[in-house]
Amino acid sequence: MGGDPASPAEFVALDQGINARAALLIQAAARKVLPRLEPVGCSVDDRGFKCDFSLKEGEWPTEAEGEALGREAVSMELSGASIRYSGESEDEVLQLLEHTATYEVNGVKAFLEPGAKVEDGRKVKAVKILNISAHNPTAEMRFVRIIGVAFDSDEGLRKYLTWLSEAEKRDHRVLGQKLDLFSFHEEVGPGLVIYHPKGQVIREELIALIREVNKRLGYEEVYTPHVFRSTLWKISGHYRLYRDKMVLAKIEGEEYGIKPMNCPGHILIYKSKSRSYRDLPIKLSEFGTVYRWEKRGELYGLLRVRGFTQDDGHAFLREDQVKDEIKAILKEIMYVLSLFGFKDEEIRVYLSTRPEEYIGTEEMWDKATEALRSAIEELGMRYEVKEGEGAFYGPKIDVHFRDSLGRWWQCSTIQVDFALPERFGLEYVESDGSKKRPVMIHRAILGSVERFMAIIIEEFAGKLPTWLSPTQAVVIPVKTAAREYAEEVARKLSEEGFRAVADLGDETPSKKIRRAYDEGVPYILLVGPREAAEGSVTVRGRGNVQVKNVPLGKFIEALRDEVSSRSLKQAAIEALKPS
RNA sequence: GCCGCCGUAGCUCAGCGGGUAGAGCGCCGGCCUCGUAAGCCGGUGGCCGCGGGUUCAAAUCCCGCCGGCGGCUCCA
C-alpha cells in the first residue's frame, strides 16, 4: 500500500480464447432468453468481449437482463454447449460489407470477428457483464453493445475484480483529488482544468524536461496569442474543417476564434520574412494552450479535456531534411519514454499512410512515408502500419499509451504536412534562385501535458519519481526538542533547490509519517536530538527502506544526483545504504 | 452528441416501500510533547446538484436542466 515503491501498472490481459468462446455463448443465450436482441457481430481483445445486437423492438435491455444473459451463457456451457465453426462471409445482417466469421452454438447462429481463436478445451465458468451501451456504426444505425469479461474459473473473475478495484485506486482522477493536484468545477465548465499548486509543479517539471529536449533538437520557443481573427482560420482551413470544435465569438462585428491548434501562428512567423534554403530547417516550439470543444460524452478527467497545453513544435524543412528530423524527434521520444520506464507492451507505435483522399503528389507521399518508416526501423522501434489512416495532408507516426484500465491514448505524434505550406503559400529561395515550397512537420512529444500527466500519475499510482514529486522531502521531528533542527534541515534543502517542508504540527511522528507516505512523498527525513547533534538525518524512502544518521550534506549530494538525472528509482537512498 | 447509470458535509459513503438528515476521515479546540505507517476527548460542518411537478408532507416519486461515470463515435 502506502509504502510500496513506485511501480508500473500491471495490466491484466484477459484470455482471448475464453472471451471469444463466451462471446459466442452470449449470442446463443440472447436468442434463448432475450429474443428481442438479434446478434449482429462480436469482437474480442485483451480487455474482454464486445457483442453488438440490433434491438428489434421493445425496451432497451436492463442491467438485470444483461446479468441474466451472462448466467445463461455459463449454464449453457456447463450443460455441454456445442460450438461449430461454419465459415466466413460478408455480413448479411448488417450489409456493412464487414467480414465476419460465423458459428453455430447449439444449432443457432453466432458471429465473431474473423481470426479470433475460440478456446475449445477449457470452459467458460464465469461471465461478468460490465456495460450495456449504444453503438452507432453509422449515423442511422444503432446497436445494443454488451461488454463483458469471461473466465474459465470463478477464481479468475474474482482476481480480475480485485485488479479492477486496485486499478481504480490508481485512477488519476481519484489521485488528482487525493494528492491535491487539480480539480474540475461545474461553474468553470466541463473539460476545463484548474491546477492546484502541486499539480502545477508537475506541469512545470514536464515542461522543463521538454524545453531541454527542444533545445537539443534545435527548436526555438515562441509565444502566440490564444485568439485569432477568423480570417486566419479560413486560410488554414480550420474554419471549414474544424469549425464544430472551435470556439468562435463575434466582437464589434468581427469574428474571432480561440485556437484549437498552434500551427497557424507559427506559420506566420515563417512568413514574416523571406527565407533562403540556407535558413532551413526553421524549428519553432510553443507550450501552446489550445481549446477544442469536444462533445460532452467524450470528456474524461485529464485524459480528454477541452483546454489543454501541447508541447507543440513545427519544423519547416527542405524535403531532404525530413528524414533526419523525424529520426531526431523519435530518438528524443524514446529518451523521454525511458525516463518513465514504459515497457514495450505499454506503448504502441503506429505509422499511418496515405488515405484515399489526399493532397500533394504521390511522390511526395511516398518519400515522406518512407522517411517515417525508415526512421522508426533504423531506431529498432516496434510499430504497426495503419494503411490509409494518415491525415489528408500527410502521413504520421503516433505513439499511444495505456492507462490503468488498459485503454489506449494517443500522446506523441509526428505528422508530415504538405497542405498548410501550400495553403499559406510558404516559400524559400533555392540555391539557383527558384522558389520552392517547404515541408512542415508538426510534432508533440508528450502530446498534451494534461494527458501525459494523467498517464504517468496512473503509471506510478501517484508515487512519482523524485524529480516530478510536488514535495520531495518532508522533515519530521521525532521529538519536540528537534523542531528547530527540522526547520533548519527543510530550509537548507529548499536553499539547495529541493521542494522540502518541515512538518511541525502537534501530531505524533507516526501520524506524520503515515500522511507523508499517503501523499507519495519520496523521502521522509526523521530527525531527533541525535541527528541534531551530529548534523545528520535519518532517511526513509518508499517501501520501508531506511538509512540512519546520514550526514545532511551527503543526503543533499545524493538527492541532487537523483533529481538531476531524473532517476526512475530512488537512487539517493540506494547510494546511501551501507553495503 | 447517442445508450445506460449516478449526484447527500471539504472527502468517502449510509439514509431513498415519502414524515425537512447520519457515520468515518478532514477541519477547529483541548489534553498528550511523543524515536518510526492514523494517541485521546470535545466541537464545527449540509438549500440532500439546480428548477419545476405530484402530495397534507419530497433527500426519497415524476419531468426538465446542469454536472459526473461506463461504453460508442472522435482525438492530444
XYZ file of C-alpha atoms (C1' of nucleotides) in Angstrom:
655
model
C 0.000 0.000 0.000
C 1.283 3.390 1.056
C 4.895 2.318 1.286
C 5.210 0.479 -1.985
C 7.895 1.809 -4.230
C 6.822 3.392 -7.473
C 5.979 0.571 -9.797
C 4.489 0.468 -13.256
C 0.850 -0.515 -13.508
C 0.395 -4.203 -14.067
C -2.226 -4.610 -16.695
C -4.045 -7.935 -16.572
C -4.524 -9.114 -20.136
C -7.512 -11.391 -20.397
C -7.632 -14.788 -22.079
C -8.933 -14.058 -25.564
C -9.833 -17.674 -26.341
C -12.145 -17.896 -23.350
C -13.620 -14.486 -24.090
C -14.230 -15.450 -27.719
C -15.989 -18.571 -26.533
C -18.065 -16.537 -24.107
C -18.962 -14.068 -26.852
C -20.451 -16.893 -28.889
C -22.316 -18.291 -25.888
C -23.713 -14.856 -25.049
C -25.231 -14.621 -28.506
C -26.804 -18.061 -28.213
C -28.052 -17.160 -24.746
C -29.585 -13.969 -26.130
C -31.502 -15.919 -28.762
C -32.887 -18.004 -25.945
C -33.652 -15.546 -23.131
C -33.645 -12.130 -24.836
C -35.098 -12.746 -28.289
C -35.665 -9.052 -28.919
C -31.885 -8.828 -29.327
C -30.616 -10.069 -32.669
C -26.853 -10.754 -32.689
C -25.013 -8.871 -35.419
C -21.351 -9.122 -34.554
C -18.806 -9.623 -31.862
C -15.177 -8.852 -31.142
C -12.625 -9.795 -28.534
C -9.467 -8.201 -27.207
C -7.326 -8.337 -24.091
C -9.947 -6.364 -22.173
C -12.813 -8.776 -22.801
C -15.557 -9.185 -25.357
C -17.993 -6.811 -27.053
C -21.176 -8.083 -28.653
C -23.483 -5.984 -30.786
C -27.172 -6.670 -31.204
C -29.896 -4.993 -33.145
C -32.853 -4.164 -30.962
C -35.862 -5.386 -32.880
C -38.460 -3.715 -30.760
C -39.279 -3.089 -27.159
C -37.324 -1.813 -24.240
C -33.621 -1.226 -24.028
C -32.133 -4.182 -22.124
C -31.667 -3.600 -18.410
C -28.628 -4.397 -16.311
C -30.530 -7.281 -14.753
C -31.251 -8.727 -18.184
C -27.580 -8.379 -19.031
C -26.634 -10.322 -15.926
C -29.195 -12.969 -16.768
C -27.572 -13.277 -20.162
C -24.213 -13.914 -18.527
C -25.716 -16.564 -16.243
C -27.471 -18.238 -19.133
C -24.234 -18.347 -21.148
C -22.465 -20.115 -18.276
C -25.303 -22.553 -17.733
C -25.424 -23.405 -21.447
C -21.718 -24.072 -21.271
C -21.975 -26.246 -18.199
C -24.676 -28.369 -19.708
C -22.404 -29.035 -22.661
C -22.650 -26.465 -25.407
C -21.594 -27.459 -28.899
C -19.764 -24.817 -30.881
C -19.116 -25.317 -34.571
C -17.312 -23.057 -36.983
C -19.307 -22.632 -40.146
C -17.225 -20.287 -42.249
C -16.677 -16.673 -43.062
C -18.905 -14.436 -45.076
C -19.819 -10.925 -45.925
C -22.195 -9.779 -43.286
C -25.757 -10.273 -44.426
C -27.397 -8.796 -41.366
C -25.555 -5.542 -41.331
C -24.977 -5.117 -45.002
C -21.955 -3.181 -43.918
C -19.708 -5.326 -46.066
C -17.856 -6.371 -42.980
C -16.229 -9.726 -42.938
C -17.472 -11.947 -40.121
C -16.835 -15.477 -39.002
C -19.987 -17.489 -38.434
C -20.505 -20.230 -35.869
C -23.259 -22.468 -34.705
C -23.742 -22.663 -30.985
C -26.174 -25.410 -30.015
C -27.535 -25.121 -33.524
C -28.114 -21.352 -33.541
C -26.081 -18.841 -35.448
C -23.495 -16.656 -33.779
C -20.853 -14.264 -35.081
C -17.307 -13.369 -34.290
C -14.645 -11.230 -35.862
C -12.613 -13.282 -38.300
C -9.353 -14.622 -36.980
C -10.446 -14.772 -33.355
C -9.344 -18.009 -31.756
C -12.051 -19.790 -29.822
C -10.997 -21.875 -26.855
C -12.235 -25.433 -27.269
C -10.561 -27.167 -24.351
C -11.454 -25.181 -21.260
C -14.936 -24.000 -20.439
C -16.413 -20.627 -19.673
C -17.209 -20.808 -15.979
C -17.693 -17.163 -15.095
C -19.013 -14.197 -17.056
C -19.438 -10.637 -15.862
C -21.361 -8.118 -17.954
C -19.683 -4.766 -17.421
C -21.720 -2.457 -19.579
C -24.648 -2.135 -21.951
C -24.401 0.842 -24.274
C -25.340 2.116 -27.706
C -23.039 1.525 -30.637
C -23.581 3.590 -33.756
C -21.597 2.209 -36.677
C -23.252 4.767 -38.941
C -25.412 7.774 -38.222
C -28.591 5.824 -38.969
C -27.777 2.526 -37.305
C -27.961 1.903 -33.616
C -26.957 -1.304 -31.931
C -27.016 -2.503 -28.379
C -23.461 -3.189 -27.328
C -22.901 -5.578 -24.454
C -19.414 -5.573 -22.998
C -18.150 -8.166 -20.601
C -15.337 -10.377 -19.383
C -15.158 -14.146 -19.167
C -13.016 -16.639 -17.263
C -12.503 -20.363 -17.036
C -12.921 -20.237 -13.266
C -14.679 -18.189 -10.598
C -11.255 -17.575 -9.176
C -10.248 -15.850 -12.414
C -13.194 -13.484 -12.210
C -12.531 -12.798 -8.552
C -8.909 -11.898 -9.305
C -9.995 -9.676 -12.165
C -12.427 -7.793 -9.953
C -9.695 -7.323 -7.359
C -7.426 -5.952 -10.073
C -10.200 -3.613 -11.189
C -10.625 -2.158 -7.733
C -6.840 -1.751 -7.449
C -6.813 -0.013 -10.821
C -9.461 2.381 -9.546
C -7.093 3.458 -6.804
C -4.519 4.406 -9.440
C -7.101 6.419 -11.354
C -5.649 9.870 -11.993
C -8.991 11.484 -11.210
C -9.020 9.887 -7.770
C -5.349 10.623 -7.130
C -5.619 14.122 -8.541
C -8.053 14.943 -5.780
C -6.344 12.997 -3.047
C -2.950 14.491 -3.835
C -4.404 17.976 -4.309
C -3.161 18.304 -7.905
C -6.108 19.657 -9.868
C -9.868 19.991 -9.889
C -12.832 20.495 -12.172
C -15.751 22.739 -11.358
C -19.245 22.928 -12.646
C -19.108 26.700 -12.694
C -15.921 26.669 -14.774
C -17.239 24.265 -17.331
C -16.677 20.660 -18.280
C -13.256 19.679 -19.572
C -11.515 22.753 -18.172
C -8.841 22.006 -15.600
C -7.905 24.064 -12.572
C -4.364 23.189 -11.496
C -3.524 23.434 -7.806
C 0.000 24.350 -6.667
C 1.153 20.722 -6.541
C -0.274 19.919 -9.942
C 1.410 22.953 -11.377
C 4.762 21.709 -10.065
C 4.341 18.535 -12.106
C 3.306 20.546 -15.163
C 6.337 22.769 -14.831
C 8.696 19.824 -14.437
C 7.318 18.173 -17.561
C 7.609 21.421 -19.480
C 11.169 21.917 -18.231
C 12.025 18.452 -19.492
C 10.641 19.176 -22.942
C 12.373 22.560 -23.014
C 15.660 20.691 -22.713
C 14.617 18.262 -25.425
C 13.568 21.126 -27.686
C 16.887 22.810 -27.182
C 18.748 19.665 -28.220
C 16.505 19.371 -31.265
C 17.073 22.984 -32.200
C 13.543 24.259 -31.638
C 13.276 27.885 -30.620
C 10.453 28.685 -28.263
C 7.860 31.212 -29.334
C 4.645 32.563 -27.905
C 1.457 33.292 -29.799
C -1.969 34.578 -28.765
C -4.916 32.363 -27.842
C -7.342 34.097 -30.161
C -7.024 34.867 -33.863
C -9.323 36.513 -36.378
C -11.411 34.083 -38.326
C -9.601 35.319 -41.411
C -6.638 33.222 -40.332
C -8.756 30.153 -39.639
C -10.225 30.490 -43.099
C -6.778 30.450 -44.684
C -5.642 27.492 -42.571
C -8.780 25.559 -43.399
C -9.794 25.118 -39.784
C -12.807 27.337 -40.295
C -14.238 24.827 -42.703
C -12.796 21.527 -41.499
C -12.569 22.050 -37.771
C -15.308 24.549 -37.074
C -17.513 22.275 -34.971
C -14.764 22.039 -32.391
C -13.857 25.723 -32.378
C -14.961 28.435 -30.006
C -15.910 31.420 -32.140
C -17.031 34.825 -30.964
C -18.269 37.936 -32.744
C -16.929 41.099 -31.241
C -17.628 44.551 -32.682
C -18.831 42.954 -35.843
C -15.709 40.863 -36.316
C -15.340 37.179 -35.726
C -12.525 35.661 -33.717
C -11.702 32.049 -32.925
C -9.857 30.616 -29.943
C -7.006 28.491 -31.234
C -7.554 24.745 -31.457
C -4.015 24.370 -32.836
C -0.826 26.376 -32.732
C 0.392 25.835 -36.269
C -1.092 28.896 -37.995
C 0.658 31.188 -35.546
C 3.993 29.534 -36.213
C 3.433 29.672 -39.941
C 3.018 33.429 -39.677
C 6.440 33.625 -38.075
C 7.879 31.733 -41.033
C 6.054 34.043 -43.382
C 7.154 37.197 -41.654
C 10.177 37.455 -43.920
C 11.642 35.815 -46.954
C 13.535 32.616 -46.319
C 16.536 31.109 -48.050
C 17.353 27.415 -48.386
C 20.228 28.291 -46.075
C 17.760 29.224 -43.299
C 16.135 25.816 -43.256
C 15.357 23.972 -41.154
C 13.455 26.526 -39.119
C 12.067 24.968 -35.973
C 9.636 26.637 -33.626
C 8.133 25.319 -30.423
C 5.465 26.514 -28.067
C 3.771 25.242 -24.962
C 0.573 26.364 -26.517
C -2.731 26.081 -24.765
C -5.458 25.162 -27.211
C -9.214 24.744 -26.880
C -11.243 22.141 -28.683
C -14.926 21.846 -27.989
C -15.104 18.083 -27.700
C -18.504 16.524 -27.378
C -19.723 16.210 -23.828
C -19.610 12.446 -23.587
C -16.031 12.362 -24.809
C -14.608 14.255 -21.879
C -12.677 12.180 -19.411
C -10.647 13.501 -16.488
C -7.328 14.890 -17.675
C -7.187 12.356 -20.482
C -9.739 14.154 -22.591
C -10.323 17.820 -21.892
C -11.425 20.911 -23.764
C -8.494 23.112 -22.899
C -5.004 21.663 -22.905
C -1.392 22.564 -23.399
C 0.532 20.921 -26.182
C 4.296 20.645 -26.225
C 3.931 21.675 -29.797
C 6.594 22.196 -32.392
C 6.751 22.923 -36.087
C 9.692 22.373 -38.356
C 9.881 23.971 -41.789
C 12.124 21.830 -43.914
C 13.545 21.096 -47.300
C 12.429 17.698 -48.475
C 15.891 16.252 -47.985
C 15.804 17.254 -44.322
C 12.616 15.454 -43.432
C 14.042 12.095 -42.510
C 16.785 13.381 -40.221
C 14.290 15.493 -38.393
C 11.929 12.571 -37.879
C 14.721 10.414 -36.630
C 15.956 13.052 -34.222
C 12.457 13.535 -32.829
C 11.901 9.798 -32.467
C 15.147 9.451 -30.568
C 14.048 12.114 -28.138
C 10.654 10.470 -27.768
C 12.436 7.239 -26.851
C 14.569 9.118 -24.355
C 11.508 10.666 -22.741
C 9.760 7.301 -22.592
C 12.803 5.776 -20.925
C 12.543 8.351 -18.146
C 9.176 6.928 -17.191
C 10.113 3.288 -17.561
C 7.378 2.412 -20.029
C 7.764 -1.153 -21.154
C 7.412 -2.314 -24.713
C 3.930 -3.686 -24.201
C 2.789 -0.433 -22.627
C 3.249 1.626 -25.739
C 2.110 1.269 -29.322
C 3.651 2.997 -32.267
C 1.633 3.482 -35.426
C 2.575 4.584 -38.884
C -0.418 5.915 -40.790
C -0.189 6.021 -44.553
C -1.886 7.805 -47.451
C -5.676 7.885 -47.296
C -7.903 7.772 -50.337
C -8.355 11.494 -50.370
C -5.139 13.373 -50.117
C -3.322 16.429 -51.342
C 0.170 16.647 -52.739
C 1.740 14.255 -55.195
C 2.125 10.517 -54.790
C 5.837 11.011 -54.982
C 5.830 13.384 -52.028
C 3.758 10.936 -50.035
C 5.981 8.012 -50.813
C 9.039 9.982 -49.829
C 7.537 11.192 -46.578
C 6.089 7.802 -45.662
C 9.402 6.162 -46.427
C 11.173 8.730 -44.284
C 8.863 7.941 -41.374
C 9.158 4.209 -41.869
C 12.912 4.033 -42.190
C 13.324 6.349 -39.212
C 11.309 4.002 -36.990
C 13.041 0.938 -38.324
C 16.534 2.318 -38.062
C 15.838 3.035 -34.407
C 14.612 -0.509 -33.895
C 11.160 0.520 -32.686
C 8.276 -1.878 -32.987
C 5.358 -0.412 -34.879
C 2.184 -1.215 -36.733
C 1.072 0.251 -40.011
C -2.384 1.750 -40.311
C -2.964 1.761 -44.038
C -4.882 4.762 -45.296
C -5.212 6.251 -41.807
C -2.964 9.243 -42.401
C -4.331 12.766 -42.375
C -5.349 14.156 -45.755
C -2.351 16.453 -45.573
C 0.325 13.892 -44.814
C 1.449 10.624 -43.204
C 2.154 10.413 -39.487
C 3.601 8.465 -36.595
C 1.636 8.281 -33.363
C 2.640 6.830 -30.034
C -0.161 5.525 -27.835
C -0.001 4.806 -24.115
C -2.147 2.659 -21.899
C -3.950 3.936 -18.810
C -4.559 1.997 -15.605
C -7.661 0.372 -17.068
C -5.873 -0.722 -20.223
C -7.316 1.888 -22.556
C -5.044 3.380 -25.173
C -4.466 7.114 -25.598
C -2.588 8.898 -28.324
C 0.173 11.092 -26.970
C 3.308 11.660 -29.032
C 2.822 12.456 -32.680
C 4.942 13.332 -35.695
C 2.995 14.495 -38.735
C 4.331 15.405 -42.118
C 2.271 18.152 -43.724
C 2.135 19.202 -47.377
C -1.125 21.089 -47.068
C -0.512 24.057 -44.828
C 2.642 25.214 -46.638
C 0.522 25.265 -49.756
C -2.492 26.993 -48.233
C -0.305 29.703 -46.761
C 1.868 29.901 -49.857
C 5.089 29.261 -47.938
C 8.289 29.546 -49.914
C 12.002 29.627 -49.678
C 14.571 30.610 -52.262
C 16.591 27.686 -53.598
C 20.302 27.959 -54.405
C 19.500 28.515 -58.065
C 17.187 31.379 -57.210
C 13.987 29.444 -57.822
C 11.168 29.461 -55.273
C 10.341 26.226 -53.524
C 7.792 25.095 -51.021
C 8.986 23.851 -47.641
C 7.556 20.731 -45.967
C 6.193 21.088 -42.465
C 6.457 18.657 -39.614
C 4.077 19.019 -36.687
C 5.300 17.238 -33.626
C 4.473 16.844 -29.980
C 6.447 14.636 -27.656
C 4.218 14.469 -24.618
C 1.280 15.287 -26.842
C -0.573 17.263 -24.269
C 0.745 17.974 -20.826
C -2.646 17.068 -19.352
C -2.946 13.687 -20.981
C 0.654 12.780 -20.320
C 0.340 13.798 -16.705
C -2.702 11.564 -16.319
C -0.840 8.644 -17.866
C 2.135 8.960 -15.541
C 0.022 9.511 -12.437
C -1.645 6.190 -13.209
C 1.607 4.543 -14.229
C 3.152 5.336 -10.852
C -0.066 5.223 -8.833
C 0.780 8.721 -7.615
C 4.245 7.694 -6.370
C 6.093 9.817 -8.881
C 9.840 9.787 -9.398
C 11.510 12.296 -7.102
C 12.237 14.861 -9.814
C 8.494 15.078 -10.526
C 7.204 14.897 -6.979
C 5.491 18.084 -5.800
C 7.054 17.554 -2.381
C 10.393 15.801 -2.491
C 11.127 15.581 1.199
C 9.232 16.044 4.440
C 11.268 16.619 7.570
C 9.672 15.197 10.696
C 10.995 15.872 14.196
C 10.605 12.764 16.317
C 10.952 14.767 19.488
C 9.759 18.277 20.149
C 13.297 19.196 21.038
C 14.284 18.643 17.400
C 11.763 21.056 15.895
C 14.250 23.778 15.278
C 16.659 21.376 13.671
C 13.857 20.019 11.456
C 13.134 23.529 10.296
C 16.797 24.103 9.623
C 17.059 20.917 7.544
C 13.998 21.854 5.489
C 15.369 25.342 4.944
C 18.714 24.011 3.789
C 17.073 21.647 1.355
C 14.962 24.473 -0.034
C 18.031 26.630 -0.409
C 19.611 23.806 -2.369
C 16.647 23.906 -4.740
C 14.614 20.996 -3.477
C 10.945 21.003 -2.620
C 11.061 20.275 1.084
C 8.911 21.118 4.077
C 9.125 20.516 7.804
C 6.053 19.018 9.439
C 5.982 20.783 12.788
C 2.399 20.158 13.899
C 1.355 18.762 17.261
C 0.630 15.320 15.919
C 2.600 12.197 16.651
C 5.551 11.339 14.419
C 3.709 8.153 13.386
C 0.833 10.113 12.019
C 3.097 12.447 10.107
C 4.973 9.539 8.571
C 1.739 7.883 7.563
C 0.489 11.050 5.947
C 3.718 11.668 4.057
C 3.583 8.125 2.682
C -0.032 8.510 1.665
C 0.837 11.670 -0.185
C 3.560 9.844 -2.053
C 6.422 11.954 -0.727
C 9.570 10.112 -1.825
C 11.765 11.000 1.140
C 10.847 11.298 4.779
C 13.616 12.702 6.904
C 13.391 11.872 10.578
C 15.345 13.986 12.965
C 15.749 13.869 16.718
C 18.311 15.103 19.208
C 20.832 12.535 17.965
C 20.605 13.763 14.364
C 20.609 17.367 15.525
C 23.780 16.801 17.492
C 25.678 15.335 14.583
C 24.064 17.291 11.750
C 22.562 14.220 10.166
C 19.167 12.922 9.074
C 17.536 9.510 9.122
C 16.267 8.915 5.624
C 13.171 6.877 4.846
C 12.431 6.099 1.252
C 9.492 4.323 -0.258
C 8.891 0.720 0.630
C 10.179 0.967 4.206
C 13.774 1.485 3.222
C 15.555 3.394 5.943
C 19.099 4.576 6.405
C 20.026 6.080 9.750
C 22.224 9.017 10.575
C 23.183 10.226 7.139
C 25.167 13.483 7.193
C 22.866 16.119 5.703
C 25.486 17.140 3.166
C 25.718 13.589 1.893
C 21.962 13.318 1.536
C 21.820 16.588 -0.379
C 24.507 15.368 -2.728
C 22.767 12.060 -3.345
C 19.390 13.754 -3.811
C 20.879 16.190 -6.286
C 22.223 13.312 -8.352
C 18.879 11.561 -8.282
C 16.891 14.614 -9.275
C 19.241 15.965 -11.910
C 19.465 12.594 -13.638
C 15.663 12.308 -13.439
C 16.132 8.896 -11.917
C 13.259 6.485 -12.101
C 14.466 4.782 -8.951
C 15.164 6.214 -5.540
C 18.809 6.437 -6.401
C 19.659 8.601 -3.415
C 18.671 6.094 -0.790
C 20.272 3.313 -2.789
C 23.508 5.255 -2.777
C 23.301 5.925 0.944
C 22.593 2.372 2.006
C 25.529 0.827 3.816
C 26.730 -2.006 1.624
C -23.961 14.148 -29.444
C -26.007 8.695 -28.671
C -27.359 4.377 -24.786
C -27.366 3.220 -19.660
C -26.169 4.535 -14.629
C -25.176 8.252 -10.892
C -25.248 13.371 -7.945
C -26.491 13.561 0.388
C -20.927 17.692 4.945
C -14.205 19.562 2.175
C -13.557 13.782 1.097
C -15.609 8.511 1.201
C -20.306 6.896 1.943
C -25.195 5.395 4.916
C -30.393 7.051 4.837
C -34.405 6.755 -0.583
C -41.606 0.904 0.201
C -42.492 9.712 1.446
C -42.893 12.459 7.955
C -37.387 18.579 6.467
C -30.639 14.224 7.771
C -26.218 10.310 9.872
C -21.011 7.868 10.224
C -15.745 7.824 9.391
C -11.894 10.917 7.702
C -10.814 16.201 7.414
C -11.258 20.956 9.853
C -11.423 23.760 14.803
C -10.460 23.467 20.243
C -8.408 20.893 24.490
C -5.286 17.045 26.648
C -0.736 14.490 25.425
C 5.099 16.508 23.990
C 5.518 11.752 21.809
C 12.194 7.859 18.113
C 9.283 5.434 13.207
C 2.623 3.647 8.814
C -3.844 7.122 11.955
C -2.773 8.932 20.584
C -7.303 10.547 23.473
C -11.635 13.794 24.307
C -14.910 17.527 22.576
C -16.798 20.735 18.776
C -17.803 22.531 13.742
C -19.883 21.182 9.362
C -25.402 20.026 4.677
C -30.815 24.958 0.131
C -29.656 16.219 0.057
C -26.616 19.353 -7.815
C -30.436 23.218 -9.835
C -35.551 24.256 -11.369
C -40.483 22.624 -11.786
C -44.433 18.982 -10.653
C -47.299 15.146 -7.567
C -48.617 15.124 -2.226
C -51.240 17.377 3.944
C -45.909 16.306 3.686
C -40.252 15.077 -1.032
C -33.166 13.805 0.040
C -36.779 9.858 -1.088
C -41.849 9.647 -6.506
C -42.284 12.229 -11.776
C -40.305 15.837 -15.614
C -36.545 19.239 -17.396
C -31.667 21.251 -16.914
C -26.565 21.135 -15.042
C -22.503 18.001 -13.707
C -20.126 13.119 -13.349
C -19.285 7.743 -14.593
C -19.145 3.303 -18.138
C -19.447 2.492 -23.308
C -19.978 4.314 -28.754
C -18.042 7.946 -32.059
C -13.863 11.276 -32.328
C -8.980 12.740 -30.831
C -3.519 15.234 -27.925
